[in-house]
CSV table of C-alpha atoms in Angstrom, one decimal:
chain,number,residue,atom,x,y,z
J,1456,UNK,CA,0.0,0.0,0.0
J,1457,UNK,CA,2.8,2.5,0.8
J,1458,UNK,CA,4.5,4.8,-1.6
J,1459,UNK,CA,1.9,4.7,-4.4
J,1460,UNK,CA,-0.4,7.8,-4.1
J,1461,UNK,CA,-2.3,6.9,-7.2
J,1462,UNK,CA,-2.2,3.1,-6.8
J,1463,UNK,CA,-5.3,0.9,-6.4
J,1464,UNK,CA,-4.7,0.6,-2.6
J,1465,UNK,CA,-4.4,4.4,-2.2
J,1466,UNK,CA,-7.7,4.8,-4.1
J,1467,UNK,CA,-9.5,2.4,-1.9
J,1468,UNK,CA,-8.0,4.0,1.2
J,1469,UNK,CA,-9.2,7.4,0.0
J,1470,UNK,CA,-12.7,6.0,-0.5
J,1471,UNK,CA,-12.7,4.7,3.1
J,1472,UNK,CA,-11.6,8.2,4.4
J,1473,UNK,CA,-14.5,9.8,2.5
J,1474,UNK,CA,-16.8,7.3,4.1
J,1475,UNK,CA,-15.5,8.2,7.6
J,1476,UNK,CA,-16.0,11.9,6.8
J,1477,UNK,CA,-19.6,11.1,5.9
J,1478,UNK,CA,-20.2,9.5,9.3
J,1479,UNK,CA,-19.7,5.8,8.5
J,1480,UNK,CA,-17.8,4.0,11.3
J,1481,UNK,CA,-15.3,2.3,9.0
J,1482,UNK,CA,-12.8,1.1,11.6
J,1483,UNK,CA,-9.4,-0.3,10.8
J,1484,UNK,CA,-10.7,-3.8,11.1
J,1485,UNK,CA,-13.4,-3.1,8.5
J,1486,UNK,CA,-10.8,-1.4,6.3
J,1487,UNK,CA,-8.6,-4.5,6.2
J,1488,UNK,CA,-11.6,-6.8,5.6
J,1489,UNK,CA,-12.6,-4.5,2.7
J,1490,UNK,CA,-9.1,-4.7,1.2
J,1491,UNK,CA,-9.0,-8.5,1.6
J,1492,UNK,CA,-12.4,-8.8,0.0
J,1493,UNK,CA,-11.5,-6.7,-3.0
J,1494,UNK,CA,-8.3,-8.5,-3.6
J,1495,UNK,CA,-10.1,-11.9,-3.4
J,1496,UNK,CA,-12.6,-10.6,-6.0
J,1497,UNK,CA,-12.0,-8.5,-9.1
J,1498,UNK,CA,-10.7,-5.1,-8.2
J,1499,UNK,CA,-11.2,-3.9,-11.8
J,1500,UNK,CA,-15.0,-4.5,-11.6
J,1501,UNK,CA,-17.1,-1.7,-10.2
J,1502,UNK,CA,-19.7,-4.3,-9.0
J,1503,UNK,CA,-17.1,-6.3,-7.0
J,1504,UNK,CA,-15.7,-3.1,-5.3
J,1505,UNK,CA,-19.3,-1.9,-4.5
J,1506,UNK,CA,-20.5,-5.1,-2.9
J,1507,UNK,CA,-17.2,-5.8,-1.1
J,1508,UNK,CA,-17.4,-2.3,0.5
J,1509,UNK,CA,-21.1,-2.6,1.3
J,1510,UNK,CA,-20.6,-6.0,3.0
J,1511,UNK,CA,-17.5,-5.0,5.0
J,1512,UNK,CA,-17.7,-1.2,5.7
J,1513,UNK,CA,-21.4,-0.7,6.6
J,1514,UNK,CA,-22.3,-1.5,10.2
J,1515,UNK,CA,-26.0,-0.8,10.1
J,1516,UNK,CA,-29.0,0.4,8.1
J,1517,UNK,CA,-28.1,4.1,8.6
J,1518,UNK,CA,-24.7,3.5,6.9
J,1519,UNK,CA,-26.3,2.3,3.7
J,1520,UNK,CA,-27.6,5.6,2.4
J,1521,UNK,CA,-24.3,7.3,3.3
J,1522,UNK,CA,-22.4,4.5,1.5
J,1523,UNK,CA,-24.5,4.9,-1.7
J,1524,UNK,CA,-23.9,8.7,-1.7
J,1525,UNK,CA,-20.2,8.5,-1.2
J,1526,UNK,CA,-19.7,5.6,-3.7
J,1527,UNK,CA,-21.5,7.5,-6.4
J,1528,UNK,CA,-19.6,10.8,-5.6
J,1529,UNK,CA,-16.2,9.1,-5.4
J,1530,UNK,CA,-16.3,6.6,-8.3
J,1531,UNK,CA,-18.7,8.7,-10.4
J,1532,UNK,CA,-22.3,8.0,-11.4
J,1533,UNK,CA,-23.1,4.9,-13.3
J,1534,UNK,CA,-25.8,4.3,-15.9
J,1535,UNK,CA,-27.9,2.1,-13.6
J,1536,UNK,CA,-27.3,0.5,-10.3
J,1537,UNK,CA,-23.9,1.1,-8.6
J,1538,UNK,CA,-23.3,-2.6,-9.0
J,1539,UNK,CA,-23.0,-2.5,-12.8
J,1540,UNK,CA,-19.5,-3.4,-13.8
J,1541,UNK,CA,-17.3,-1.1,-15.9
J,1542,UNK,CA,-16.5,-2.3,-19.4
J,1543,UNK,CA,-12.9,-3.6,-19.2
J,1544,UNK,CA,-10.9,-6.7,-18.6
J,1545,UNK,CA,-10.3,-7.0,-14.8
J,1546,UNK,CA,-6.7,-7.5,-13.5
J,1547,UNK,CA,-6.1,-10.6,-11.4
J,1548,UNK,CA,-5.0,-8.8,-8.3
J,1549,UNK,CA,-5.2,-5.4,-6.5
J,1550,UNK,CA,-1.5,-4.8,-7.0
J,1551,UNK,CA,-1.7,-3.1,-10.4
J,1552,UNK,CA,-1.0,0.6,-10.3
J,1553,UNK,CA,-3.6,3.1,-11.7
J,1554,UNK,CA,-2.0,5.6,-14.1
J,1555,UNK,CA,-2.6,9.4,-13.7
J,1556,UNK,CA,-4.8,10.8,-16.4
J,1557,UNK,CA,-2.7,12.7,-19.1
J,1558,UNK,CA,-3.3,16.4,-19.5
J,1559,UNK,CA,-4.5,16.1,-23.1
J,1560,UNK,CA,-7.0,13.8,-24.8
J,1561,UNK,CA,-5.5,10.5,-26.0
J,1562,UNK,CA,-6.8,8.3,-28.8
J,1563,UNK,CA,-8.0,4.8,-27.9
J,1564,UNK,CA,-5.5,2.1,-28.4
J,1565,UNK,CA,-2.5,4.3,-28.0
J,1566,UNK,CA,0.5,2.8,-26.3
J,1567,UNK,CA,-0.1,1.5,-22.8
J,1568,UNK,CA,-2.8,-1.0,-21.8
J,1569,UNK,CA,-5.8,0.1,-19.8
J,1570,UNK,CA,-5.4,0.1,-16.0
J,1571,UNK,CA,-8.0,-1.0,-13.4
J,1572,UNK,CA,-11.3,0.7,-14.3
J,1573,UNK,CA,-12.3,1.5,-10.7
J,1574,UNK,CA,-8.9,2.9,-9.9
J,1575,UNK,CA,-8.9,4.9,-13.0
J,1576,UNK,CA,-12.3,6.4,-12.2
J,1577,UNK,CA,-11.4,7.1,-8.6
J,1578,UNK,CA,-7.9,8.5,-9.1
J,1579,UNK,CA,-9.2,12.0,-10.1
J,1580,UNK,CA,-11.4,11.9,-6.9
J,1581,UNK,CA,-8.3,11.0,-4.8
J,1582,UNK,CA,-6.3,13.8,-6.4
J,1583,UNK,CA,-9.2,16.2,-5.9
J,1584,UNK,CA,-9.2,15.6,-2.1
J,1585,UNK,CA,-5.8,17.3,-1.9
J,1586,UNK,CA,-6.3,20.1,-4.5
J,1587,UNK,CA,-6.7,23.7,-3.3
J,1588,UNK,CA,-10.4,24.6,-3.6
J,1589,UNK,CA,-9.5,28.0,-5.0
J,1590,UNK,CA,-7.8,26.4,-8.0
J,1591,UNK,CA,-10.5,24.0,-9.2
J,1592,UNK,CA,-12.3,24.3,-12.5
J,1593,UNK,CA,-16.1,24.1,-12.9
J,1594,UNK,CA,-16.2,20.3,-13.4
J,1595,UNK,CA,-13.9,19.7,-10.4
J,1596,UNK,CA,-16.1,22.0,-8.2
J,1597,UNK,CA,-19.1,20.0,-9.2
J,1598,UNK,CA,-17.5,16.8,-8.1
J,1599,UNK,CA,-16.3,18.5,-4.9
J,1600,UNK,CA,-19.9,19.5,-4.1
J,1601,UNK,CA,-21.1,15.9,-4.5
J,1602,UNK,CA,-18.4,14.8,-2.1
J,1603,UNK,CA,-19.2,17.5,0.4
J,1604,UNK,CA,-22.9,16.6,0.2
J,1605,UNK,CA,-22.0,13.2,1.8
J,1606,UNK,CA,-20.0,14.9,4.6
J,1607,UNK,CA,-20.9,14.6,8.3
J,1608,UNK,CA,-19.7,16.7,11.2
J,1609,UNK,CA,-20.4,15.7,14.9
J,1610,UNK,CA,-18.9,17.4,18.0
J,1611,UNK,CA,-17.3,15.6,20.8
J,1612,UNK,CA,-19.6,14.0,23.4
J,1613,UNK,CA,-20.1,15.3,26.9
J,1614,UNK,CA,-21.6,13.7,30.0
J,1615,UNK,CA,-24.9,15.4,30.8
J,1616,UNK,CA,-26.6,15.6,34.2
J,1617,UNK,CA,-29.4,13.2,33.0
J,1618,UNK,CA,-29.1,9.5,33.7
J,1619,UNK,CA,-30.7,6.5,32.1
J,1620,UNK,CA,-31.1,2.8,33.2
J,1621,UNK,CA,-28.1,0.7,32.4
J,1622,UNK,CA,-26.7,-2.8,33.2
J,1623,UNK,CA,-23.5,-1.4,34.6
J,1624,UNK,CA,-22.9,1.8,36.5
J,1625,UNK,CA,-23.9,3.4,39.8
J,1626,UNK,CA,-26.7,2.0,41.8
J,1627,UNK,CA,-30.0,3.8,41.2
J,1628,UNK,CA,-31.5,4.1,44.7
J,1629,UNK,CA,-35.0,5.3,43.6
J,1630,UNK,CA,-35.5,2.5,41.1
J,1631,UNK,CA,-34.0,-0.1,43.5
J,1632,UNK,CA,-36.4,1.0,46.4
J,1633,UNK,CA,-39.4,1.0,44.0
J,1634,UNK,CA,-38.5,-2.6,43.0
J,1635,UNK,CA,-38.2,-3.6,46.7
J,1636,UNK,CA,-41.6,-2.1,47.4
J,1637,UNK,CA,-43.1,-3.8,44.4
J,1638,UNK,CA,-41.9,-7.2,45.7
J,1639,UNK,CA,-43.2,-6.5,49.2
J,1640,UNK,CA,-39.7,-6.0,50.7
J,1641,UNK,CA,-38.2,-9.2,49.2
J,1642,UNK,CA,-34.6,-8.9,48.0
J,1643,UNK,CA,-34.4,-7.6,44.5
J,1644,UNK,CA,-31.7,-7.0,41.9
J,1645,UNK,CA,-30.0,-3.7,42.3
J,1646,UNK,CA,-31.0,-1.2,39.6
J,1647,UNK,CA,-28.3,0.8,38.0
J,1648,UNK,CA,-28.0,3.9,35.9
J,1649,UNK,CA,-25.4,5.9,34.1
J,1650,UNK,CA,-25.0,9.4,32.7
J,1651,UNK,CA,-26.2,10.2,29.2
J,1652,UNK,CA,-23.6,11.3,26.7
J,1653,UNK,CA,-24.6,14.0,24.3
J,1654,UNK,CA,-22.7,15.7,21.4
J,1655,UNK,CA,-21.4,19.1,22.1
J,1656,UNK,CA,-22.8,22.0,20.1
J,1657,UNK,CA,-20.6,23.1,17.2
J,1658,UNK,CA,-20.6,26.8,16.1
J,1659,UNK,CA,-19.1,27.7,12.7
J,1660,UNK,CA,-18.1,31.3,11.9
J,1661,UNK,CA,-17.5,31.3,8.1
J,1662,UNK,CA,-15.6,34.3,6.6
J,1663,UNK,CA,-17.3,35.4,3.4
J,1664,UNK,CA,-15.2,38.5,2.7
J,1665,UNK,CA,-13.4,39.2,-0.5
J,1666,UNK,CA,-10.2,37.5,0.4
J,1667,UNK,CA,-12.1,34.3,1.2
J,1668,UNK,CA,-14.2,34.3,-2.0
J,1669,UNK,CA,-12.5,31.3,-3.6
J,1670,UNK,CA,-13.3,29.2,-0.6
J,1671,UNK,CA,-16.7,30.5,0.7
J,1672,UNK,CA,-18.9,28.2,-1.4
J,1673,UNK,CA,-17.0,25.0,-0.3
J,1674,UNK,CA,-16.9,26.1,3.4
J,1675,UNK,CA,-20.7,26.9,3.4
J,1676,UNK,CA,-21.4,23.5,1.9
J,1677,UNK,CA,-19.3,21.9,4.6
J,1678,UNK,CA,-21.4,23.9,7.1
J,1679,UNK,CA,-24.6,22.7,5.4
J,1680,UNK,CA,-23.5,19.1,5.9
J,1681,UNK,CA,-22.8,19.9,9.6
J,1682,UNK,CA,-26.2,21.5,10.1
J,1683,UNK,CA,-28.0,18.5,8.5
J,1684,UNK,CA,-26.7,15.9,10.9
J,1685,UNK,CA,-25.7,17.6,14.2
J,1686,UNK,CA,-26.3,20.3,16.8
J,1687,UNK,CA,-24.6,23.0,14.7
J,1688,UNK,CA,-25.1,26.8,14.5
J,1689,UNK,CA,-23.6,28.7,11.5
J,1690,UNK,CA,-22.8,32.4,11.1
J,1691,UNK,CA,-21.2,34.3,8.3
J,1692,UNK,CA,-18.7,37.1,9.1
J,1693,UNK,CA,-17.5,39.9,6.9
J,1694,UNK,CA,-18.6,43.4,7.5
J,1695,UNK,CA,-21.7,42.0,9.3
J,1696,UNK,CA,-22.6,39.0,11.4
J,1697,UNK,CA,-25.5,36.9,9.9
J,1698,UNK,CA,-27.0,33.8,11.4
J,1699,UNK,CA,-27.7,31.3,8.5
J,1700,UNK,CA,-28.5,28.1,10.4
J,1701,UNK,CA,-32.1,28.2,9.2
J,1702,UNK,CA,-31.2,28.8,5.6
J,1703,UNK,CA,-28.7,25.9,5.7
J,1704,UNK,CA,-31.4,23.5,7.1
J,1705,UNK,CA,-32.7,22.8,3.6
J,1706,UNK,CA,-32.0,19.2,2.7
J,1707,UNK,CA,-31.0,20.2,-0.9
J,1708,UNK,CA,-27.5,21.8,-0.8
J,1709,UNK,CA,-28.2,24.0,-3.8
J,1710,UNK,CA,-31.4,25.4,-2.3
J,1711,UNK,CA,-29.5,26.0,0.9
J,1712,UNK,CA,-26.8,27.9,-0.9
J,1713,UNK,CA,-29.5,30.0,-2.7
J,1714,UNK,CA,-31.1,30.8,0.6
J,1715,UNK,CA,-27.8,31.8,2.2
J,1716,UNK,CA,-27.0,34.0,-0.8
J,1717,UNK,CA,-30.3,35.9,-0.4
J,1718,UNK,CA,-29.8,36.3,3.4
J,1719,UNK,CA,-26.1,37.4,3.5
J,1720,UNK,CA,-25.8,41.1,2.6
J,1721,UNK,CA,-21.9,41.4,2.8
J,1722,UNK,CA,-20.5,39.0,0.2
J,1723,UNK,CA,-17.0,39.8,-0.9
J,1724,UNK,CA,-16.7,42.8,1.3
J,1725,UNK,CA,-14.1,43.6,4.0
J,1726,UNK,CA,-13.5,41.9,7.3
J,1727,UNK,CA,-14.2,43.2,10.8
J,1728,UNK,CA,-13.4,40.0,12.8
J,1729,UNK,CA,-12.9,41.7,16.2
J,1730,UNK,CA,-16.2,43.6,16.1
J,1731,UNK,CA,-18.2,40.6,14.8
J,1732,UNK,CA,-16.7,38.2,17.3
J,1733,UNK,CA,-17.7,40.7,20.0
J,1734,UNK,CA,-21.2,40.9,18.5
J,1735,UNK,CA,-21.6,37.1,18.5
J,1736,UNK,CA,-20.5,36.9,22.1
J,1737,UNK,CA,-22.8,39.7,23.3
J,1738,UNK,CA,-25.9,38.5,21.4
J,1739,UNK,CA,-25.6,34.7,21.4
J,1740,UNK,CA,-22.4,33.3,22.9
J,1741,UNK,CA,-22.5,34.8,26.4
J,1742,UNK,CA,-26.1,33.7,26.7
J,1743,UNK,CA,-25.2,30.0,26.2
J,1744,UNK,CA,-24.5,29.2,22.6
J,1745,UNK,CA,-20.8,29.3,23.1
J,1746,UNK,CA,-20.7,27.8,26.6
J,1747,UNK,CA,-19.1,24.3,26.4
J,1748,UNK,CA,-19.3,24.4,22.6
J,1749,UNK,CA,-16.7,23.7,19.9
J,1750,UNK,CA,-16.3,27.0,18.0
J,1751,UNK,CA,-14.7,26.9,14.6
J,1752,UNK,CA,-13.6,30.0,12.7
J,1753,UNK,CA,-13.0,29.5,9.0
J,1754,UNK,CA,-11.1,32.5,7.9
J,1755,UNK,CA,-7.7,33.7,6.6
J,1756,UNK,CA,-7.4,36.1,9.5
J,1757,UNK,CA,-7.3,39.3,7.5
J,1758,UNK,CA,-8.6,42.1,9.8
J,1759,UNK,CA,-9.5,45.7,8.8
J,1760,UNK,CA,-10.3,46.7,12.3
J,1761,UNK,CA,-8.2,46.8,15.5
J,1762,UNK,CA,-6.3,43.5,16.0
J,1763,UNK,CA,-6.1,44.2,19.7
J,1764,UNK,CA,-9.9,44.1,19.8
J,1765,UNK,CA,-9.9,40.7,18.1
J,1766,UNK,CA,-7.3,39.4,20.6
J,1767,UNK,CA,-9.5,40.6,23.5
J,1768,UNK,CA,-12.7,39.0,22.1
J,1769,UNK,CA,-10.9,35.7,21.3
J,1770,UNK,CA,-9.8,35.5,24.9
J,1771,UNK,CA,-13.5,35.9,26.0
J,1772,UNK,CA,-14.5,33.2,23.5
J,1773,UNK,CA,-11.8,30.9,24.7
J,1774,UNK,CA,-13.0,31.3,28.3
J,1775,UNK,CA,-16.6,30.3,27.3
J,1776,UNK,CA,-16.0,27.5,24.8
J,1777,UNK,CA,-14.9,24.0,25.3
J,1778,UNK,CA,-12.5,24.3,22.3
J,1779,UNK,CA,-11.7,27.0,19.8
J,1780,UNK,CA,-10.5,25.8,16.4
J,1781,UNK,CA,-9.3,28.1,13.5
J,1782,UNK,CA,-9.2,26.7,10.0
J,1783,UNK,CA,-7.1,28.9,7.6
J,1784,UNK,CA,-7.0,28.1,3.9
J,1785,UNK,CA,-3.7,30.0,3.6
J,1786,UNK,CA,-1.9,27.8,6.2
J,1787,UNK,CA,-1.2,25.2,3.5
J,1788,UNK,CA,0.9,27.5,1.4
J,1789,UNK,CA,4.7,26.9,1.5
J,1790,UNK,CA,6.5,29.2,3.9
J,1791,UNK,CA,3.3,30.4,5.6
J,1792,UNK,CA,3.6,32.1,8.9
J,1793,UNK,CA,0.7,33.7,10.8
J,1794,UNK,CA,2.0,37.3,10.5
J,1795,UNK,CA,-1.3,38.9,9.5
J,1796,UNK,CA,-2.3,41.2,12.4
J,1797,UNK,CA,-5.6,39.6,13.0
J,1798,UNK,CA,-4.3,36.0,12.8
J,1799,UNK,CA,-1.3,36.8,15.1
J,1800,UNK,CA,-3.6,38.4,17.7
J,1801,UNK,CA,-6.1,35.5,17.7
J,1802,UNK,CA,-3.7,32.5,17.8
J,1803,UNK,CA,-2.9,32.7,21.6
J,1804,UNK,CA,-6.6,31.9,22.2
J,1805,UNK,CA,-6.8,29.1,19.7
J,1806,UNK,CA,-6.7,25.4,20.8
J,1807,UNK,CA,-6.2,24.0,17.3
J,1808,UNK,CA,-4.9,25.8,14.2
J,1809,UNK,CA,-5.5,23.7,11.0
J,1810,UNK,CA,-5.6,24.0,7.3
J,1811,UNK,CA,-8.9,24.6,5.4
J,1812,UNK,CA,-8.0,24.7,1.7
J,1813,UNK,CA,-9.0,21.3,0.5
J,1814,UNK,CA,-11.4,18.4,1.0
J,1815,UNK,CA,-8.7,16.4,2.8
J,1816,UNK,CA,-8.1,19.4,5.1
J,1817,UNK,CA,-11.8,19.6,5.8
J,1818,UNK,CA,-11.8,15.9,6.7
J,1819,UNK,CA,-9.0,16.6,9.2
J,1820,UNK,CA,-10.9,19.5,10.6
J,1821,UNK,CA,-14.0,17.3,11.1
J,1822,UNK,CA,-11.7,14.8,12.9
J,1823,UNK,CA,-10.4,17.6,15.2
J,1824,UNK,CA,-14.0,18.6,16.0
J,1825,UNK,CA,-14.8,15.0,16.9
J,1826,UNK,CA,-11.9,15.0,19.3
J,1827,UNK,CA,-8.8,13.9,17.4
J,1828,UNK,CA,-5.5,15.7,18.1
J,1829,UNK,CA,-4.5,18.0,15.3
J,1830,UNK,CA,-1.3,17.2,13.4
J,1831,UNK,CA,1.2,19.8,14.4
J,1832,UNK,CA,3.4,21.1,11.6
J,1833,UNK,CA,6.2,23.7,11.6
J,1834,UNK,CA,5.1,27.2,10.7
J,1835,UNK,CA,7.9,29.4,9.5
J,1836,UNK,CA,8.9,31.8,6.9
J,1837,UNK,CA,7.0,34.8,5.5
J,1838,UNK,CA,3.3,35.2,5.4
J,1839,UNK,CA,2.0,33.3,2.3
J,1840,UNK,CA,-1.0,35.6,2.0
């Protein structure tokens, strides 16, 4: 598997990562079972890959719909059922390497033999996962939207004050005494209970200013997927603060984007992060929305206002929230350093500083929101903005 970014194994691993981002609990054991099943069947046949994944990666009925969406987005739509095989001679094993598509059109029958059809279909999707969203063409953006439609974002769980009956846990005195009374004082089995775990609220603050224009659509579609499946609140920030949770609650992503476009008055304007973070805290955060929540700012950190104000408000936010995460699309650029005044003022109050430029970066962001430790990387050089 190692060392072949466009090999068949890498393609299948990328597919499993996309399933995990969509909320399918594809554990390492399920992944290895999937790879063994594909290698025992015919990895060049779409049908065999489809059924091998469905049999090994789906743990319940809820996973089936997500699996169908991700498979269609990752391997491309088929003429009929996803199980229809692709027209090609299948290779005997998974070890064949998929070739990267050439830049120009090639005539059929030229030179090299055809590689595994499924790997050839999925290779562009795997490459797309790591491409900068701001550099995609129209066709690649359409495929990115299909992949984002299958996304899922859940916050970390927390133990609530409520308790529910359980086989193990602390003794529930009330239920135990009621059981004794029901039996007329005869000895009865001890009743137990445990605390209920609930997902933490996630709050997304999405920068829609001019400097973030190449990324705004993808980030809002990411937010749409989060609103659809979890306890998530979404605000846009630019020159104004706009709550768009209701607009993003539409099931159809395109309808949701149209509703957001109509509701947000400050597209491609300037950025007043300090004033808008203060407004969020005064109107919503201090009252409870930010308390114990995971607050994610998706912004490049450009600030037209006073950076010191942003630093003060970020300290307030950090004191209220369970975790503050900042996703910056510019962080992935070579030699980037957070030298922009707003970014430098905010960073001391940020728990996790991650990239936000690609689908793979958004998958890592979702993992951090779920509780994974961010991958720390060196930040040095001049500001890549």
